[in-house]
Coordinates of C-alpha atoms in Angstrom, one line a residue:
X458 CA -10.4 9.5 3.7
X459 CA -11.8 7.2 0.7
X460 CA -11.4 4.1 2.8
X461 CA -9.7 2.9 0.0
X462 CA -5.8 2.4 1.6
X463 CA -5.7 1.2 4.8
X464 CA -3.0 -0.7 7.3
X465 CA -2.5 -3.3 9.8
X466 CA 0.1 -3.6 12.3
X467 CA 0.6 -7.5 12.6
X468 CA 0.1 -9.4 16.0
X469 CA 0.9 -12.9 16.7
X470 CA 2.7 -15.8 14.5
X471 CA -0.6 -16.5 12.6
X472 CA 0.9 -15.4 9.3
X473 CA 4.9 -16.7 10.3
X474 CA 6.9 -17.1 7.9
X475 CA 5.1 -14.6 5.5
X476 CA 4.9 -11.7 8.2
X477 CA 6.2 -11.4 11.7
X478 CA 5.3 -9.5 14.8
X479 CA 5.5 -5.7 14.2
X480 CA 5.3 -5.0 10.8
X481 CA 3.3 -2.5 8.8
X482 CA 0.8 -3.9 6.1
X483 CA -0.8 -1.4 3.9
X484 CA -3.8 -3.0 2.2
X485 CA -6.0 -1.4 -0.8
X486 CA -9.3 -2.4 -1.5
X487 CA -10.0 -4.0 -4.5
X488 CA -12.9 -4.5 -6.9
X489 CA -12.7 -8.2 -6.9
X490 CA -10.6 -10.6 -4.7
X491 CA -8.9 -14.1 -5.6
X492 CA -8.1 -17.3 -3.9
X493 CA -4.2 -16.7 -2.8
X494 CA -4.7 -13.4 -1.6
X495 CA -3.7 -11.8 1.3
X496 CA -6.6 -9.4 2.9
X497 CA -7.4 -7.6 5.8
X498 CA -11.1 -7.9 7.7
X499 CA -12.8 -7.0 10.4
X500 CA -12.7 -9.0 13.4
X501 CA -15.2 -9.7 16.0
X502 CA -13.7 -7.4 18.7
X503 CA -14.1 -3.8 18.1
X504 CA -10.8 -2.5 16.3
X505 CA -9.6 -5.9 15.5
X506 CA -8.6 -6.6 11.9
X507 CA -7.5 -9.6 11.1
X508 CA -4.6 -10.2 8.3
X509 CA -4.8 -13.9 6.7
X510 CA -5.3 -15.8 3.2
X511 CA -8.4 -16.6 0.8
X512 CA -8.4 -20.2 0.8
X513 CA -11.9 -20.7 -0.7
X514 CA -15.6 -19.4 -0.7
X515 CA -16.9 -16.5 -3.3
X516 CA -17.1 -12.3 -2.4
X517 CA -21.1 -12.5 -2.5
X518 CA -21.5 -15.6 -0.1
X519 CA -18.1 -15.2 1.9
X520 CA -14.5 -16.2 1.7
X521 CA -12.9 -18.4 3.2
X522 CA -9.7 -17.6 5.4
X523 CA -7.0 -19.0 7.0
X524 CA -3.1 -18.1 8.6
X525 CA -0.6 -19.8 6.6
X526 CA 0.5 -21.1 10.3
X527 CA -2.8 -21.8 12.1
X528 CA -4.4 -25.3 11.8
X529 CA -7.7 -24.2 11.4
X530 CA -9.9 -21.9 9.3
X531 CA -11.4 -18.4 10.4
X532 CA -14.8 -18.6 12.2
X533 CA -15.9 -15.6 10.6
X534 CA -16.4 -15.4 6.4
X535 CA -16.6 -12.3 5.7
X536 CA -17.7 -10.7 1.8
X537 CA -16.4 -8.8 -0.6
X538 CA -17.8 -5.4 0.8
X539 CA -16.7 -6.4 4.3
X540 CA -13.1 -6.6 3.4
X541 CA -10.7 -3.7 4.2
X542 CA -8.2 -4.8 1.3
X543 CA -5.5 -6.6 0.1
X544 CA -2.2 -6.6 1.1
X545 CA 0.1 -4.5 -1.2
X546 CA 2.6 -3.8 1.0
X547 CA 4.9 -5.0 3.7
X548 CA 6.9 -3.1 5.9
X549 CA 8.8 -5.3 8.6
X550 CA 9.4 -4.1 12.2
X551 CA 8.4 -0.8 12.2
X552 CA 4.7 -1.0 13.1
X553 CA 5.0 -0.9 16.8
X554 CA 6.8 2.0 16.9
X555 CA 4.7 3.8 14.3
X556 CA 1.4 2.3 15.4
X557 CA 1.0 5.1 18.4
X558 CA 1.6 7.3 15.8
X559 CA -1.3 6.2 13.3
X560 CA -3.7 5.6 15.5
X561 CA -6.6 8.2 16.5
X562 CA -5.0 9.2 19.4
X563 CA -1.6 9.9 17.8
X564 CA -3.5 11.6 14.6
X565 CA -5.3 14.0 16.6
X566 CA -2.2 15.1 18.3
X567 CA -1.0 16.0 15.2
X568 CA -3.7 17.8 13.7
X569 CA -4.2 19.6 17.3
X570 CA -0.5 20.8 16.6
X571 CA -1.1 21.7 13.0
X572 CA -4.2 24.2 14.0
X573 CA -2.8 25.5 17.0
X574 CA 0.6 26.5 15.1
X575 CA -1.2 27.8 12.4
X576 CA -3.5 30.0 14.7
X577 CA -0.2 31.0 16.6
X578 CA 1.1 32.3 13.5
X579 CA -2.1 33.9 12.5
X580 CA -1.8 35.9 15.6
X581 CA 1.7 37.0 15.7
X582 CA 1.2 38.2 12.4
X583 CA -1.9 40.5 13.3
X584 CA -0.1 42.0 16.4
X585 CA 2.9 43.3 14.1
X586 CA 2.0 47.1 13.1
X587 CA 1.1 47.4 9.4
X588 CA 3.8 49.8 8.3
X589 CA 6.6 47.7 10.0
X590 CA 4.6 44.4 8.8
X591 CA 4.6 45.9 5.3
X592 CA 8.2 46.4 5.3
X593 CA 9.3 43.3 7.1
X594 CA 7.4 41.0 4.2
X595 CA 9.1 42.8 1.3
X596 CA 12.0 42.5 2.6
X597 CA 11.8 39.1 3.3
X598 CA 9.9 37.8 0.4
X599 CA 11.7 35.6 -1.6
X600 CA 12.6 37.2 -5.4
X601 CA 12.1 34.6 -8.1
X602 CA 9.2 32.8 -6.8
X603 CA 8.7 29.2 -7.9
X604 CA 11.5 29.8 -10.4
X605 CA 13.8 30.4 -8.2
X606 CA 12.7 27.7 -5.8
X607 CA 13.0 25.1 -9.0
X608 CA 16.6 26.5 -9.9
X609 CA 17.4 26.3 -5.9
X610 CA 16.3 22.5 -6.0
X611 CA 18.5 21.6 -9.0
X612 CA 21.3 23.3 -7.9
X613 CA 21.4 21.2 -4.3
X614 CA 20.7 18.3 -6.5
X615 CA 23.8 18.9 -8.8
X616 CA 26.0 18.8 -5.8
X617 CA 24.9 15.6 -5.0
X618 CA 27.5 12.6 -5.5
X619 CA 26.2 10.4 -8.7
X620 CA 24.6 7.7 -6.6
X621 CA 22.3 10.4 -4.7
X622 CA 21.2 12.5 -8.1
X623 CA 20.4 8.6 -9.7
X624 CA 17.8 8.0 -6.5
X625 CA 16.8 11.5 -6.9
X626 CA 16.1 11.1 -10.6
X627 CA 13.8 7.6 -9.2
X628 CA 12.1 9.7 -6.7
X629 CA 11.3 12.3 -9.2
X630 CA 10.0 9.9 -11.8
X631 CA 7.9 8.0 -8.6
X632 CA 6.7 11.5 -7.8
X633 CA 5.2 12.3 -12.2
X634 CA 4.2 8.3 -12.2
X635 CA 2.2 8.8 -9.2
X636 CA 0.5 11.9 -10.6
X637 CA 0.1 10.3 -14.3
X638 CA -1.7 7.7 -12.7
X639 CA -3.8 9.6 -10.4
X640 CA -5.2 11.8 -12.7
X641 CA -5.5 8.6 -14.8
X642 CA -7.2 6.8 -12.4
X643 CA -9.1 9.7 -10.2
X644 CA -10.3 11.9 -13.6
X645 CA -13.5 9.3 -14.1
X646 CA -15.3 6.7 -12.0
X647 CA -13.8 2.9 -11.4
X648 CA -16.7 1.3 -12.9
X649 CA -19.2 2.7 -15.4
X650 CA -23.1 1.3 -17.0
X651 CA -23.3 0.2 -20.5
X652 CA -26.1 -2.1 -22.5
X653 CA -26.2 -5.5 -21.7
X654 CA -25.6 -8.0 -24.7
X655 CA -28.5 -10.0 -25.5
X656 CA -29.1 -13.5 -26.9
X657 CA -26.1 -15.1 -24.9
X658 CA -27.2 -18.1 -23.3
X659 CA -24.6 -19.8 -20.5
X660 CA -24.0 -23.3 -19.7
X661 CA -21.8 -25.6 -18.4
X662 CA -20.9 -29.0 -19.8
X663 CA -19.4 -31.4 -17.1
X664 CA -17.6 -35.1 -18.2
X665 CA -15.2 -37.1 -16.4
X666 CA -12.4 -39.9 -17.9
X667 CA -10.5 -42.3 -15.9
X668 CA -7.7 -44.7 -17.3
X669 CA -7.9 -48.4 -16.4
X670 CA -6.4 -51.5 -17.0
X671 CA -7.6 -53.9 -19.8
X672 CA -10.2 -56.0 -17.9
X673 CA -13.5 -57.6 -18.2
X674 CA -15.3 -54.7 -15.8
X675 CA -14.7 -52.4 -19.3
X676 CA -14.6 -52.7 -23.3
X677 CA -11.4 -50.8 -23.3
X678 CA -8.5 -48.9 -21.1
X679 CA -10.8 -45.6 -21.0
X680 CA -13.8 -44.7 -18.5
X681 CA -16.1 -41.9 -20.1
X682 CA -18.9 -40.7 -18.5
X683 CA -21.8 -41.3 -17.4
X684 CA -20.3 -44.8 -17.4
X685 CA -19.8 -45.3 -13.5
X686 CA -15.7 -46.0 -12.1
X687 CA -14.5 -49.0 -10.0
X688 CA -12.7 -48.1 -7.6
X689 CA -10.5 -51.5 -7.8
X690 CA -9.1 -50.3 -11.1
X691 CA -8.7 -46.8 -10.4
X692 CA -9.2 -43.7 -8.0
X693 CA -7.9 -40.8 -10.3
X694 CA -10.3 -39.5 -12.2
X695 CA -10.0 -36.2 -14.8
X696 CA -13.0 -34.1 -14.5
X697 CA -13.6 -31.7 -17.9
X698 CA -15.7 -28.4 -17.5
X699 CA -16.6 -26.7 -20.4
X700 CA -18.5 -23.1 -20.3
X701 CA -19.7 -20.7 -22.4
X702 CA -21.2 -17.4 -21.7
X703 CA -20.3 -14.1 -20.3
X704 CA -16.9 -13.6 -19.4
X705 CA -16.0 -13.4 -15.6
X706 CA -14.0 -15.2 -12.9
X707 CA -14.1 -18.8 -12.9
X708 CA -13.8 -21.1 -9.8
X709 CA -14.6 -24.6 -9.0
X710 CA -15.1 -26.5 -5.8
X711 CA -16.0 -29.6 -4.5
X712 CA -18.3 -30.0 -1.5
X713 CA -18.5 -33.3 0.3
X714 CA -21.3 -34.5 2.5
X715 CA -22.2 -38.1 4.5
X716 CA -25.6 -37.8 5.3
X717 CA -24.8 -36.8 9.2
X718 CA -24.7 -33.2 8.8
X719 CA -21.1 -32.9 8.4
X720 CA -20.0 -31.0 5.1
X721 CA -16.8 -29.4 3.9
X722 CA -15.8 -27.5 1.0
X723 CA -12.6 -28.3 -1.1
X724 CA -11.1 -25.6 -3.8
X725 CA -10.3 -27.5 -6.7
X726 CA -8.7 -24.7 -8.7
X727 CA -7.4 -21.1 -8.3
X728 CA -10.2 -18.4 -9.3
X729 CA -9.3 -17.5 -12.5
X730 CA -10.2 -15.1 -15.1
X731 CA -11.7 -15.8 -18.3
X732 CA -11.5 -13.3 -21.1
X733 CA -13.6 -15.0 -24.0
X734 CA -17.5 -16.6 -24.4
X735 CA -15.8 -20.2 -24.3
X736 CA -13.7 -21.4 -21.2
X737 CA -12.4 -25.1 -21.0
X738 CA -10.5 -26.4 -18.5
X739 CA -9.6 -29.6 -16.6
X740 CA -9.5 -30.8 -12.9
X741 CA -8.0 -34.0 -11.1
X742 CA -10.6 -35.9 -8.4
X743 CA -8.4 -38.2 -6.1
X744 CA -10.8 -40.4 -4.7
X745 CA -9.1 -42.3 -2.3
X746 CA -8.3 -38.5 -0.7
X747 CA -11.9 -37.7 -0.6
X748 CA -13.1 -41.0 0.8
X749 CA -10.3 -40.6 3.4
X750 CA -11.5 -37.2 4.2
X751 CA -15.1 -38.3 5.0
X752 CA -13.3 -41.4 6.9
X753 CA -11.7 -39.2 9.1
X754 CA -15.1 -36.9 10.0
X755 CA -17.0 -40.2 10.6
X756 CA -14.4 -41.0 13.0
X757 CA -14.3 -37.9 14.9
X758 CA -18.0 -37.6 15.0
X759 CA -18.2 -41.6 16.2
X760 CA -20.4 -42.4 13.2
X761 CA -19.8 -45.2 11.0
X762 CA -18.5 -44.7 7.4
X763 CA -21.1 -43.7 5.0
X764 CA -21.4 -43.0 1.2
X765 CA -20.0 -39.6 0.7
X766 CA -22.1 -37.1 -2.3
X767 CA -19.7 -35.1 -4.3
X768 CA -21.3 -31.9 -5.2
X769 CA -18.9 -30.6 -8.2
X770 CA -19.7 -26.5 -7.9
X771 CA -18.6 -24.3 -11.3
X772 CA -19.1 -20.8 -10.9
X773 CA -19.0 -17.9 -13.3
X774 CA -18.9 -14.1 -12.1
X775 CA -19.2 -11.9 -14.8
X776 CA -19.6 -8.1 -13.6
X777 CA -23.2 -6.7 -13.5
X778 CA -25.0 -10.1 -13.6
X779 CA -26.0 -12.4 -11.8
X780 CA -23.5 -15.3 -11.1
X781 CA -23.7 -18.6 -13.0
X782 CA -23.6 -21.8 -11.2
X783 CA -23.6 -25.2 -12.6
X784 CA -23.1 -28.1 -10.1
X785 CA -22.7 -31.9 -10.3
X786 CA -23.9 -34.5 -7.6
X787 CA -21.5 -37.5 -7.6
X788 CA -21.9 -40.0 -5.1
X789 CA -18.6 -42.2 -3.9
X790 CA -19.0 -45.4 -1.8
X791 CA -16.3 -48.0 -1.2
X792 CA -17.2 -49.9 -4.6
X793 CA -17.5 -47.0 -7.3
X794 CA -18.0 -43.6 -8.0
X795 CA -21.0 -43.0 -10.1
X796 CA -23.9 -40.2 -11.3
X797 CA -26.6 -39.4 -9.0
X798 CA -29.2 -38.0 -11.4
X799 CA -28.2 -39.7 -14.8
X800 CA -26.5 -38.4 -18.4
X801 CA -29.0 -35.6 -18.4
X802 CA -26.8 -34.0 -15.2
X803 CA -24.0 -33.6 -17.5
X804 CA -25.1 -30.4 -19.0
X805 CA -26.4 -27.3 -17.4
X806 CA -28.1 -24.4 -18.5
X807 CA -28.6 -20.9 -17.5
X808 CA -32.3 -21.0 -16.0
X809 CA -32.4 -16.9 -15.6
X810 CA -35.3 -15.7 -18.3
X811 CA -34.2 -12.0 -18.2
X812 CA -30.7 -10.4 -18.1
X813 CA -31.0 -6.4 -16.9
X814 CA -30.3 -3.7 -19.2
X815 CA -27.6 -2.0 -18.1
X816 CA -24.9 -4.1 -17.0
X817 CA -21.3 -2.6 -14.7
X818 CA -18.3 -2.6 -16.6
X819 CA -14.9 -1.9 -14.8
X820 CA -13.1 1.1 -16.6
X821 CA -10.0 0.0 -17.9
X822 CA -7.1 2.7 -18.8
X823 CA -6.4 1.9 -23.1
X824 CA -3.7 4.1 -24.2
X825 CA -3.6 4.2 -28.1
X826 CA -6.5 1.1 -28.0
X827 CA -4.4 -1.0 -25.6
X828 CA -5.4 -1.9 -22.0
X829 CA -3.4 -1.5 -19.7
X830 CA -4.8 -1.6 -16.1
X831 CA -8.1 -0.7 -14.7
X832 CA -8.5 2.4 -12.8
X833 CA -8.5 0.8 -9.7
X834 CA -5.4 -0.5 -10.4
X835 CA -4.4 2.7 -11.0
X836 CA -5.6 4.2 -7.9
X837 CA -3.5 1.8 -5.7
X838 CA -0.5 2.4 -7.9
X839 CA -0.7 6.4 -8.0
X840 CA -0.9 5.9 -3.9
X841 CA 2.1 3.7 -4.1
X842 CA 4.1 5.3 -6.2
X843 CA 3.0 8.7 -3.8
X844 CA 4.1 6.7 -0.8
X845 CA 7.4 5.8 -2.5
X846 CA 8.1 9.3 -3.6
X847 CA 7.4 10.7 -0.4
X848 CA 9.5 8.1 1.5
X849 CA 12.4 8.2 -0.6
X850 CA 12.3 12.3 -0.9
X851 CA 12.4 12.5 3.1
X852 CA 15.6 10.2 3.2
X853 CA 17.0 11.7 0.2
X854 CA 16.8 15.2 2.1
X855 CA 17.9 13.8 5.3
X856 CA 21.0 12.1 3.6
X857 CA 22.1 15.9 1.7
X858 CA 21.6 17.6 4.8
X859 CA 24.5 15.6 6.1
X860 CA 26.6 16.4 2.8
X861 CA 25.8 19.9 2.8
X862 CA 28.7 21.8 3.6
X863 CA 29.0 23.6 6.8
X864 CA 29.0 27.8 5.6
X865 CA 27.7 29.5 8.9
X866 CA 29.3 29.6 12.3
X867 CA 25.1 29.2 13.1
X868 CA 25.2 26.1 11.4
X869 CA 28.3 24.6 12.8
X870 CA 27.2 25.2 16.6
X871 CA 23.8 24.1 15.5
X872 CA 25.6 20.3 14.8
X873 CA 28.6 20.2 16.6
X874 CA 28.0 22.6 19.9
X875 CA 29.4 19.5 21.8
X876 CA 32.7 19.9 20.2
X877 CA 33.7 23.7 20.3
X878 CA 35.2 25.8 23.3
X879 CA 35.1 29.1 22.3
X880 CA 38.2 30.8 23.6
X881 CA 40.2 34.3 23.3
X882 CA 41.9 34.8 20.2
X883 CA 45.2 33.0 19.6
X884 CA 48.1 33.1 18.1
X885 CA 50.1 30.5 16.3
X886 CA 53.2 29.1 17.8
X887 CA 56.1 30.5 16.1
X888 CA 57.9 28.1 13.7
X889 CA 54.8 25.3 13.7
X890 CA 52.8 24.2 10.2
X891 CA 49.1 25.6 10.0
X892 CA 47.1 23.3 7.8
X893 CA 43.7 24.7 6.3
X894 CA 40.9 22.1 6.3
X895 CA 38.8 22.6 3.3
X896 CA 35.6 21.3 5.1
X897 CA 34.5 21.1 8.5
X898 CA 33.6 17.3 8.7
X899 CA 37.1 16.6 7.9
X900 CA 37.9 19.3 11.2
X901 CA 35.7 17.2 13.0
X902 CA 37.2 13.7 12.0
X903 CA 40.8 15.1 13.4
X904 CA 39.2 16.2 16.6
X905 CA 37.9 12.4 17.2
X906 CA 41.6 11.2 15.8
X907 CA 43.7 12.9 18.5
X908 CA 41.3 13.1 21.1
X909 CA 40.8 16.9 21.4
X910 CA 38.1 19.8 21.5
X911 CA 37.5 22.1 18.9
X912 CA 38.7 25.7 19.9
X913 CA 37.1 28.5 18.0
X914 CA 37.2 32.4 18.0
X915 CA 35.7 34.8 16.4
X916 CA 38.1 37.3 14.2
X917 CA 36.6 40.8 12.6
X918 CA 37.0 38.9 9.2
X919 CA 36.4 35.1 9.9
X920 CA 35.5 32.7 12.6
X921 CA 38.4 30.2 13.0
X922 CA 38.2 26.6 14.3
X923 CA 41.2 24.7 15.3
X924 CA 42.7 21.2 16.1
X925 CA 46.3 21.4 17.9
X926 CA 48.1 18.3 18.6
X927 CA 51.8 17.6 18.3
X928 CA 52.6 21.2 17.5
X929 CA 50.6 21.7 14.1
X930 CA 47.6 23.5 14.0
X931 CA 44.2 21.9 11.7
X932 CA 42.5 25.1 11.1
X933 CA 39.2 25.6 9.3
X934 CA 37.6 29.7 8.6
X935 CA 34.7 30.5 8.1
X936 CA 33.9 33.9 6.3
X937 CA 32.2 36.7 8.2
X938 CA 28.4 36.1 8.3
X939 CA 26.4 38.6 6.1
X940 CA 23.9 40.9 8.5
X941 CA 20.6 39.7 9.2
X942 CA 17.8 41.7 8.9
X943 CA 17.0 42.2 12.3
X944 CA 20.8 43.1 12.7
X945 CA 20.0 45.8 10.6
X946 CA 16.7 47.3 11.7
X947 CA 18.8 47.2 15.1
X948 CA 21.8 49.8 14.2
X949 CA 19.6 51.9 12.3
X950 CA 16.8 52.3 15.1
X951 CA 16.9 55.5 17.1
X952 CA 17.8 55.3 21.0
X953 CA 15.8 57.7 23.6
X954 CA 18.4 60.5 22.9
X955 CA 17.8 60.5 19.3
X956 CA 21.0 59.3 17.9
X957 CA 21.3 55.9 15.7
X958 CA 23.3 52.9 17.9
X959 CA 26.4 52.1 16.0
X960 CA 27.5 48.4 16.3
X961 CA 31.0 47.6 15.7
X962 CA 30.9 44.8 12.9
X963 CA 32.4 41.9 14.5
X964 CA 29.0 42.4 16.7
X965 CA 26.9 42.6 13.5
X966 CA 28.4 39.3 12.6

């Protein structure tokens, strides 16, 4: 309903090893997205989405993609608003059997089922005559109301073995984490406008050093820029970046061209985020790699090798402004790799005259001063948590209802019909043990042992079930069922003569 937690059932080996065919991906959409993440997009047939990796690119421009086991990258590059999500979480094998289920199809049957019930019930209520419905409902209502309900759920709990109340103590803290954070993360807006900071100007301070070996082609055993490098001494060179200015995610990139048309676009670090107004940091240019790379295109475009222009791309997204970009154009031949517009390239500056007003600030969650996580953040986890809750609860309940003991002969038939032969009352054989089961699993367990049915009668006091073999009887008794309601509105309502039906109570039970 927010478009903010969606899923993907996965297709194909595109993803292999990291996801298989079948499994369920939930993905939640995310205020900013990083190189390294999973997401989910929109693919170009209608109802496609398509599950694969950031690789490179920016949210305002386009990302990059690619499958971890596909060769080549995604045709389509789709933005940061055109992204479902990112993955969060993985689910293996169960999305094409639950796939039916989630889609629109499968929803609508649902909801169909949910209105129609309701009206159903709606409708057998208003035929009931008002006096009778009147009586019926008090009778009926539960005493204690949500009291009683709690006290009922703690007692089940309690009989619980120790393993069981532990994962029921996890599901109850999932269940109070997921509504801490929801209220945490729901109770204001994600983002928020405050005033800009003025007077902060950005920039972006590019040099380069490359180690070489004493010779007569240098003074010393150290290249600094803007001093060109030979490529006969060396071909690793360590490229320095050093910004300051607003705080934001940092990337850099290197985009290589050859004068034919051909270009391609290399990540040279992971986005990253930077906290303060002063980010350094330091990449590694291989340029027998790069040279190698334009080699190759030449070759499969059946041009000759060419000079290939570097274009060294820093770039600064700081929330509510503009982004920062600062690039450097190097150009590598064969001989050396060298500046293409002089020292004065080395430093750039922010050329934007006017920074807005109000700028959008993502609202982090700062218990006692501390930040913790944003509210997005908190969003997804509150969902998650929900999810987990909700998941663990429904196996939870499905595991007791198999511990429960049996009370009822209703609930016995209800689970075991296929075992019982109800038969005339019997007697003992004279001289032969009786053994009283204490449960009526363990009655069961016998039956499977030896091979034989369950008999059962019915007794003015008890219902008996029994297990003969080998001359000793496995008997387990239940106590007489206590009279329904609708038992009892039966033997007290008048015939056509006027008289009250009696009911013997052996029928009554």
């Amino acid at each position: 309903m927010t478009a903010r937690l969606s899923y993907v059932v996965t297709h194909g080996v595109s993803m292999n090893p990291v996801y298989y065919q079948g499994g369920l991906v939930f993905t939640v959409r995310a205020d900013s997205y990083e190189v390294g993440q999973i997401v989910a997009y929109h693919g170009s047939s209608p109802g496609q989405r398509v599950l694969h990796r950031i690789i490179g690119g920016h949210g305002d421009t386009g990302f990059v993609l690619k499958g971890d086991n596909s060769q080549s990258v995604d045709p389509l590059k789709p933005t940061a608003d055109e992204l479902i999500g990112r993955a969060v979480l993985h689910i293996p094998k169960v999305g094409t059997w639950l796939e039916p289920l989630l889609g629109p199809s499968g929803l609508g049957v649902i909801g169909f089922l949910v209105v129609s019930g309701g009206a159903a019930t709606a409708r057998t209520r208003r035929e009931i005559p008002r006096g009778r419905r009147k009586k019926r409902a008090k009778a009926m209502a539960p005493q204690g109301g949500s009291w009683a309900m709690a006290a009922a759920v703690l007692k089940a709990v309690g009989r619980l073995s120790t393993p069981l109340r532990v994962a029921a103590g996890g599901i109850a803290v999932a269940a109070c984490s997921a509504l801490v954070l929801g209220v945490l993360g729901w109770m204001k807006p994600v983002t928020y406008l405050e005033d800009a900071e003025s007077g902060l100007s950005q920039s972006m301070a590019f040099s380069y050093t490359a180690s070489v070996p004493r010779s007569a082609a240098y003074d010393g055993t150290t290249v600094t820029s803007p001093d060109p490098i030979f490529r006969k001494l060396t071909n690793q060179v360590k490229l320095g970046l050093s910004f300051r200015g607003y705080p934001g995610t940092f990337e850099v990139a290197a985009r290589l061209t050859n004068g034919t048309g051909w270009h391609t676009t290399i990540p040279l670090s992971n986005s990253k985020r930077i906290t303060g107004e002063n980010h350094t940091t330091t990449v590694t240019l291989n340029l027998n790699d790069l040279d190698e790379r334009a080699i190759a295109a030449a070759e499969a475009i059946g041009v000759p090798p060419a000079p290939v222009a570097i274009s060294i791309t820093a770039r600064v997204s700081a929330p509510g402004r503009n982004p920062f970009v600062a690039a450097l154009q190097l150009n590598l031949t064969s001989l050396q790799l060298s500046l293409v517009n002089g020292a004065s390239s080395l430093l750039v500056k922010d050329s934007a005259a006017e920074q807005p007003a109000k700028i959008r600030v993502v609202r982090e969650i700062k218990p006692f001063g501390y930040s913790i996580m944003t509210a997005g953040q908190a969003r997804s986890y509150a969902v998650l948590s929900a999810l987990c809750a909700l998941v663990g609860a429904v196996v939870l309940a499905l595991i007791a209802r198999r511990l429960v003991p049996l009370r009822t002969r209703t609930e016995i038939e209800r689970r075991y019909s296929h075992l019982l032969v109800p038969v005339e009352p019997m007697a003992s054989p004279p001289g032969k043990p009786v053994v009283n089961v204490d449960n009526f699993p363990a009655l069961v367990r016998l039956s499977e042992r030896y091979g034989q049915m369950i008999l059962t009668w019915r007794r003015p006091d008890a219902d008996d079930f029994v297990v003969r073999d080998e001359g000793i009887t496995y008997r387990y008794r239940v106590p007489l069922e206590e009279p329904t309601l609708q038992n009892i509105e039966h033997i007290n309502r008048p015939n056509s003569s006027g008289t009250h039906r009696r009911k013997a109570s052996s029928q009554v039970s």
